[in-house]
């Protein structure tokens, strides 16, 4: 089983994360930020990656450290669970429609973290969550997981739908990229021999 548990403790947050890359999409997520929990649940459900998150953060200030550090902890858990990345498909992409919205997500589990973000929100908050934090989560996750991640909302007007299409697209891309390729289950998917 490709699983990992990360405990991340700072003066701003206390986080425990467990991932199972070969799961069924079972989740148990509590960050103290309701809309963020909803997005992480979508991430788990549609990737079929089991995800447990317990975050206690300095929400009396704002949700910035909670979202950022949770992204880092989930990314670290992904990287640890992937190990040497032997046998994975490595690349994943998805077009993610949600009503009037369409988002494109593409990623490479390359060991070279990068985020390209082409998304615009027309409101500053969804629930208690600042919409600028969606980019910050993706950046923190990609950096810690070692993933090249491209996210682009092609069109859409409803901010909830835009956010949800991003997380569902990320989920489906991760599902593909982390799956073991039965044709090359014993090989590192790189001509370099290492990722």
PDB file of C-alpha atoms in Angstrom:
ATOM      1  CA  UNK A   1       0.000   0.000   0.000  1.00  0.00           C
ATOM      2  CA  UNK A   2       1.305   3.435  -0.952  1.00  0.00           C
ATOM      3  CA  UNK A   3       0.465   5.342   2.201  1.00  0.00           C
ATOM      4  CA  UNK A   4       2.050   8.065   4.293  1.00  0.00           C
ATOM      5  CA  UNK A   5       1.355  10.041   7.427  1.00  0.00           C
ATOM      6  CA  UNK A   6       2.754  13.507   8.068  1.00  0.00           C
ATOM      7  CA  UNK A   7       2.662  15.484  11.296  1.00  0.00           C
ATOM      8  CA  UNK A   8       3.503  19.168  10.823  1.00  0.00           C
ATOM      9  CA  UNK A   9       3.691  21.396  13.892  1.00  0.00           C
ATOM     10  CA  UNK A  10       4.559  25.103  13.857  1.00  0.00           C
ATOM     11  CA  UNK A  11       3.740  28.066  16.056  1.00  0.00           C
ATOM     12  CA  UNK A  12       0.848  28.778  13.636  1.00  0.00           C
ATOM     13  CA  UNK A  13      -0.620  25.343  12.889  1.00  0.00           C
ATOM     14  CA  UNK A  14      -0.776  21.753  14.056  1.00  0.00           C
ATOM     15  CA  UNK A  15      -1.532  19.321  11.246  1.00  0.00           C
ATOM     16  CA  UNK A  16      -1.836  15.557  10.872  1.00  0.00           C
ATOM     17  CA  UNK A  17      -2.356  14.146   7.368  1.00  0.00           C
ATOM     18  CA  UNK A  18      -2.657  10.576   6.119  1.00  0.00           C
ATOM     19  CA  UNK A  19      -2.972   9.608   2.451  1.00  0.00           C
ATOM     20  CA  UNK A  20      -3.537   6.265   0.776  1.00  0.00           C
ATOM     21  CA  UNK A  21      -2.893   6.536  -2.951  1.00  0.00           C
ATOM     22  CA  UNK A  22      -4.567   3.160  -3.563  1.00  0.00           C
ATOM     23  CA  UNK A  23      -7.739   3.973  -1.672  1.00  0.00           C
ATOM     24  CA  UNK A  24     -11.374   4.377  -2.641  1.00  0.00           C
ATOM     25  CA  UNK A  25     -11.869   8.087  -1.994  1.00  0.00           C
ATOM     26  CA  UNK A  26     -12.683   7.862   1.691  1.00  0.00           C
ATOM     27  CA  UNK A  27     -12.105  11.152   3.499  1.00  0.00           C
ATOM     28  CA  UNK A  28     -12.166  12.565   7.010  1.00  0.00           C
ATOM     29  CA  UNK A  29     -11.234  16.241   6.796  1.00  0.00           C
ATOM     30  CA  UNK A  30     -11.362  18.931   9.491  1.00  0.00           C
ATOM     31  CA  UNK A  31      -9.454  22.190   8.984  1.00  0.00           C
ATOM     32  CA  UNK A  32     -11.784  24.665  10.644  1.00  0.00           C
ATOM     33  CA  UNK A  33     -12.483  26.301   7.262  1.00  0.00           C
ATOM     34  CA  UNK A  34     -15.744  24.869   5.937  1.00  0.00           C
ATOM     35  CA  UNK A  35     -15.335  25.618   2.245  1.00  0.00           C
ATOM     36  CA  UNK A  36     -11.751  24.342   2.293  1.00  0.00           C
ATOM     37  CA  UNK A  37     -12.955  21.087   3.885  1.00  0.00           C
ATOM     38  CA  UNK A  38     -15.512  20.775   1.067  1.00  0.00           C
ATOM     39  CA  UNK A  39     -12.794  21.180  -1.578  1.00  0.00           C
ATOM     40  CA  UNK A  40     -10.461  18.650   0.073  1.00  0.00           C
ATOM     41  CA  UNK A  41     -13.350  16.188   0.254  1.00  0.00           C
ATOM     42  CA  UNK A  42     -13.846  16.648  -3.512  1.00  0.00           C
ATOM     43  CA  UNK A  43     -10.118  16.082  -4.012  1.00  0.00           C
ATOM     44  CA  UNK A  44     -10.268  12.775  -2.155  1.00  0.00           C
ATOM     45  CA  UNK A  45     -13.550  11.530  -3.578  1.00  0.00           C
ATOM     46  CA  UNK A  46     -12.702  12.106  -7.227  1.00  0.00           C
ATOM     47  CA  UNK A  47      -9.062  10.973  -7.047  1.00  0.00           C
ATOM     48  CA  UNK A  48      -9.961   7.783  -5.124  1.00  0.00           C
ATOM     49  CA  UNK A  49      -7.137   8.756  -2.767  1.00  0.00           C
ATOM     50  CA  UNK A  50      -8.085   8.268   0.874  1.00  0.00           C
ATOM     51  CA  UNK A  51      -7.392  11.440   2.823  1.00  0.00           C
ATOM     52  CA  UNK A  52      -7.442  12.200   6.529  1.00  0.00           C
ATOM     53  CA  UNK A  53      -6.683  15.770   7.597  1.00  0.00           C
ATOM     54  CA  UNK A  54      -6.717  17.270  11.074  1.00  0.00           C
ATOM     55  CA  UNK A  55      -5.663  20.913  11.100  1.00  0.00           C
ATOM     56  CA  UNK A  56      -5.759  23.291  14.027  1.00  0.00           C
ATOM     57  CA  UNK A  57      -4.638  26.731  12.892  1.00  0.00           C
ATOM     58  CA  UNK A  58      -4.567  30.340  13.985  1.00  0.00           C
ATOM     59  CA  UNK A  59      -7.970  31.116  12.497  1.00  0.00           C
ATOM     60  CA  UNK A  60      -8.359  34.034  14.896  1.00  0.00           C
ATOM     61  CA  UNK A  61      -5.921  35.781  12.524  1.00  0.00           C
ATOM     62  CA  UNK A  62      -7.214  34.420   9.203  1.00  0.00           C
ATOM     63  CA  UNK A  63      -7.148  31.178   7.216  1.00  0.00           C
ATOM     64  CA  UNK A  64      -3.844  31.840   5.410  1.00  0.00           C
ATOM     65  CA  UNK A  65      -1.556  29.677   7.569  1.00  0.00           C
ATOM     66  CA  UNK A  66      -4.187  26.941   7.856  1.00  0.00           C
ATOM     67  CA  UNK A  67      -4.576  26.603   4.081  1.00  0.00           C
ATOM     68  CA  UNK A  68      -0.878  27.027   3.287  1.00  0.00           C
ATOM     69  CA  UNK A  69       0.397  24.554   5.870  1.00  0.00           C
ATOM     70  CA  UNK A  70      -2.319  22.017   5.049  1.00  0.00           C
ATOM     71  CA  UNK A  71      -1.238  22.193   1.398  1.00  0.00           C
ATOM     72  CA  UNK A  72       2.368  21.617   2.426  1.00  0.00           C
ATOM     73  CA  UNK A  73       1.475  18.667   4.671  1.00  0.00           C
ATOM     74  CA  UNK A  74      -0.716  17.000   2.027  1.00  0.00           C
ATOM     75  CA  UNK A  75       2.033  17.526  -0.568  1.00  0.00           C
ATOM     76  CA  UNK A  76       4.655  16.007   1.729  1.00  0.00           C
ATOM     77  CA  UNK A  77       2.397  13.024   2.361  1.00  0.00           C
ATOM     78  CA  UNK A  78       1.875  12.540  -1.392  1.00  0.00           C
ATOM     79  CA  UNK A  79       5.609  12.680  -2.043  1.00  0.00           C
ATOM     80  CA  UNK A  80       6.342  10.179   0.716  1.00  0.00           C
ATOM     81  CA  UNK A  81       3.577   7.798  -0.414  1.00  0.00           C
ATOM     82  CA  UNK A  82       4.876   7.905  -4.005  1.00  0.00           C
ATOM     83  CA  UNK A  83       8.336   6.772  -2.870  1.00  0.00           C
ATOM     84  CA  UNK A  84      10.677   6.505  -5.868  1.00  0.00           C
ATOM     85  CA  UNK A  85       7.632   6.846  -8.199  1.00  0.00           C
ATOM     86  CA  UNK A  86       8.313   3.452  -9.741  1.00  0.00           C
ATOM     87  CA  UNK A  87       5.548   2.334 -12.099  1.00  0.00           C
ATOM     88  CA  UNK A  88       3.383   5.466 -11.973  1.00  0.00           C
ATOM     89  CA  UNK A  89       1.857   6.916 -15.120  1.00  0.00           C
ATOM     90  CA  UNK A  90       3.434  10.260 -14.046  1.00  0.00           C
ATOM     91  CA  UNK A  91       1.244  12.534 -16.202  1.00  0.00           C
ATOM     92  CA  UNK A  92      -2.400  13.367 -15.711  1.00  0.00           C
ATOM     93  CA  UNK A  93      -4.842  15.852 -17.140  1.00  0.00           C
ATOM     94  CA  UNK A  94      -8.540  16.562 -17.016  1.00  0.00           C
ATOM     95  CA  UNK A  95     -11.151  18.856 -18.429  1.00  0.00           C
ATOM     96  CA  UNK A  96     -13.469  19.488 -15.513  1.00  0.00           C
ATOM     97  CA  UNK A  97     -16.928  20.874 -16.310  1.00  0.00           C
ATOM     98  CA  UNK A  98     -19.301  22.118 -13.639  1.00  0.00           C
ATOM     99  CA  UNK A  99     -22.447  23.676 -15.064  1.00  0.00           C
ATOM    100  CA  UNK A 100     -21.321  26.879 -16.868  1.00  0.00           C
ATOM    101  CA  UNK A 101     -17.672  26.458 -15.832  1.00  0.00           C
ATOM    102  CA  UNK A 102     -14.873  24.528 -17.529  1.00  0.00           C
ATOM    103  CA  UNK A 103     -11.413  24.135 -16.019  1.00  0.00           C
ATOM    104  CA  UNK A 104      -8.373  22.422 -17.497  1.00  0.00           C
ATOM    105  CA  UNK A 105      -5.835  20.812 -15.148  1.00  0.00           C
ATOM    106  CA  UNK A 106      -2.612  19.133 -16.275  1.00  0.00           C
ATOM    107  CA  UNK A 107       0.205  17.849 -14.116  1.00  0.00           C
ATOM    108  CA  UNK A 108       3.498  16.019 -14.177  1.00  0.00           C
ATOM    109  CA  UNK A 109       4.846  14.242 -11.109  1.00  0.00           C
ATOM    110  CA  UNK A 110       8.279  15.360 -12.173  1.00  0.00           C
ATOM    111  CA  UNK A 111      10.127  16.263  -9.001  1.00  0.00           C
ATOM    112  CA  UNK A 112      10.251  19.805 -10.437  1.00  0.00           C
ATOM    113  CA  UNK A 113       7.637  21.844  -8.590  1.00  0.00           C
ATOM    114  CA  UNK A 114       5.923  24.584 -10.555  1.00  0.00           C
ATOM    115  CA  UNK A 115       2.498  26.185 -10.694  1.00  0.00           C
ATOM    116  CA  UNK A 116       0.920  27.940 -13.651  1.00  0.00           C
ATOM    117  CA  UNK A 117      -2.349  29.535 -12.497  1.00  0.00           C
ATOM    118  CA  UNK A 118      -4.831  31.126 -14.922  1.00  0.00           C
ATOM    119  CA  UNK A 119      -7.954  31.517 -12.834  1.00  0.00           C
ATOM    120  CA  UNK A 120     -10.018  34.578 -11.955  1.00  0.00           C
ATOM    121  CA  UNK A 121     -12.632  34.894  -9.265  1.00  0.00           C
ATOM    122  CA  UNK A 122     -15.149  37.742  -9.227  1.00  0.00           C
ATOM    123  CA  UNK A 123     -15.639  37.732  -5.468  1.00  0.00           C
ATOM    124  CA  UNK A 124     -13.162  37.897  -2.627  1.00  0.00           C
ATOM    125  CA  UNK A 125     -14.591  35.128  -0.441  1.00  0.00           C
ATOM    126  CA  UNK A 126     -16.464  31.838  -0.582  1.00  0.00           C
ATOM    127  CA  UNK A 127     -17.872  31.172   2.845  1.00  0.00           C
ATOM    128  CA  UNK A 128     -15.076  32.207   5.181  1.00  0.00           C
ATOM    129  CA  UNK A 129     -12.337  31.413   2.672  1.00  0.00           C
ATOM    130  CA  UNK A 130     -10.519  34.070   0.646  1.00  0.00           C
ATOM    131  CA  UNK A 131     -10.600  33.043  -3.004  1.00  0.00           C
ATOM    132  CA  UNK A 132      -6.918  33.993  -3.388  1.00  0.00           C
ATOM    133  CA  UNK A 133      -6.143  31.049  -1.087  1.00  0.00           C
ATOM    134  CA  UNK A 134      -7.042  28.502  -3.784  1.00  0.00           C
ATOM    135  CA  UNK A 135      -3.950  29.489  -5.744  1.00  0.00           C
ATOM    136  CA  UNK A 136      -1.910  29.492  -2.558  1.00  0.00           C
ATOM    137  CA  UNK A 137      -3.064  25.965  -1.690  1.00  0.00           C
ATOM    138  CA  UNK A 138      -2.169  24.696  -5.177  1.00  0.00           C
ATOM    139  CA  UNK A 139       1.241  26.371  -4.983  1.00  0.00           C
ATOM    140  CA  UNK A 140       1.986  24.933  -1.523  1.00  0.00           C
ATOM    141  CA  UNK A 141       0.799  21.459  -2.540  1.00  0.00           C
ATOM    142  CA  UNK A 142       2.755  21.437  -5.815  1.00  0.00           C
ATOM    143  CA  UNK A 143       5.945  22.645  -4.125  1.00  0.00           C
ATOM    144  CA  UNK A 144       5.809  20.041  -1.359  1.00  0.00           C
ATOM    145  CA  UNK A 145       4.732  17.179  -3.634  1.00  0.00           C
ATOM    146  CA  UNK A 146       7.256  17.984  -6.379  1.00  0.00           C
ATOM    147  CA  UNK A 147       4.564  18.377  -9.018  1.00  0.00           C
ATOM    148  CA  UNK A 148       4.444  20.577 -12.109  1.00  0.00           C
ATOM    149  CA  UNK A 149       0.838  21.807 -12.054  1.00  0.00           C
ATOM    150  CA  UNK A 150      -1.076  23.859 -14.617  1.00  0.00           C
ATOM    151  CA  UNK A 151      -4.575  25.116 -13.765  1.00  0.00           C
ATOM    152  CA  UNK A 152      -6.666  27.198 -16.154  1.00  0.00           C
ATOM    153  CA  UNK A 153     -10.348  28.036 -15.944  1.00  0.00           C
ATOM    154  CA  UNK A 154     -11.368  28.402 -19.575  1.00  0.00           C
ATOM    155  CA  UNK A 155     -14.688  30.035 -18.704  1.00  0.00           C
ATOM    156  CA  UNK A 156     -17.175  30.288 -15.879  1.00  0.00           C
ATOM    157  CA  UNK A 157     -19.085  32.833 -13.830  1.00  0.00           C
ATOM    158  CA  UNK A 158     -20.130  31.125 -10.597  1.00  0.00           C
ATOM    159  CA  UNK A 159     -17.263  31.301  -8.105  1.00  0.00           C
ATOM    160  CA  UNK A 160     -18.303  28.133  -6.241  1.00  0.00           C
ATOM    161  CA  UNK A 161     -18.352  26.240  -9.533  1.00  0.00           C
ATOM    162  CA  UNK A 162     -14.935  27.602 -10.515  1.00  0.00           C
ATOM    163  CA  UNK A 163     -13.373  26.446  -7.240  1.00  0.00           C
ATOM    164  CA  UNK A 164     -15.038  23.058  -7.370  1.00  0.00           C
ATOM    165  CA  UNK A 165     -14.068  22.446 -10.988  1.00  0.00           C
ATOM    166  CA  UNK A 166     -10.441  23.163 -10.042  1.00  0.00           C
ATOM    167  CA  UNK A 167     -10.384  20.618  -7.225  1.00  0.00           C
ATOM    168  CA  UNK A 168     -12.265  17.971  -9.210  1.00  0.00           C
ATOM    169  CA  UNK A 169      -9.884  18.471 -12.138  1.00  0.00           C
ATOM    170  CA  UNK A 170      -6.895  18.229  -9.820  1.00  0.00           C
ATOM    171  CA  UNK A 171      -8.364  15.063  -8.323  1.00  0.00           C
ATOM    172  CA  UNK A 172      -8.904  13.355 -11.673  1.00  0.00           C
ATOM    173  CA  UNK A 173      -5.430  14.371 -12.871  1.00  0.00           C
ATOM    174  CA  UNK A 174      -3.833  12.974  -9.713  1.00  0.00           C
ATOM    175  CA  UNK A 175      -5.814   9.765 -10.047  1.00  0.00           C
ATOM    176  CA  UNK A 176      -4.381   9.172 -13.515  1.00  0.00           C
ATOM    177  CA  UNK A 177      -0.844  10.289 -12.722  1.00  0.00           C
ATOM    178  CA  UNK A 178      -0.460   8.231  -9.532  1.00  0.00           C
ATOM    179  CA  UNK A 179      -1.914   5.024 -10.958  1.00  0.00           C
ATOM    180  CA  UNK A 180       0.485   2.164 -11.599  1.00  0.00           C
ATOM    181  CA  UNK A 181       0.923   1.505 -15.315  1.00  0.00           C
ATOM    182  CA  UNK A 182       0.654  -2.284 -15.720  1.00  0.00           C
ATOM    183  CA  UNK A 183       2.882  -2.136 -18.820  1.00  0.00           C
ATOM    184  CA  UNK A 184       5.751  -0.548 -16.852  1.00  0.00           C
ATOM    185  CA  UNK A 185       5.023  -1.305 -13.201  1.00  0.00           C
ATOM    186  CA  UNK A 186       8.710  -1.927 -12.417  1.00  0.00           C
ATOM    187  CA  UNK A 187      10.169   1.137 -14.166  1.00  0.00           C
ATOM    188  CA  UNK A 188      10.802   4.746 -13.225  1.00  0.00           C
ATOM    189  CA  UNK A 189       8.874   6.789 -15.867  1.00  0.00           C
ATOM    190  CA  UNK A 190      11.858   8.861 -17.003  1.00  0.00           C
ATOM    191  CA  UNK A 191      14.745   8.380 -19.400  1.00  0.00           C
ATOM    192  CA  UNK A 192      16.954   9.689 -16.585  1.00  0.00           C
ATOM    193  CA  UNK A 193      16.045   6.679 -14.447  1.00  0.00           C
ATOM    194  CA  UNK A 194      15.071   8.890 -11.528  1.00  0.00           C
ATOM    195  CA  UNK A 195      12.343  11.407 -10.708  1.00  0.00           C
TER     196      UNK A 195
END
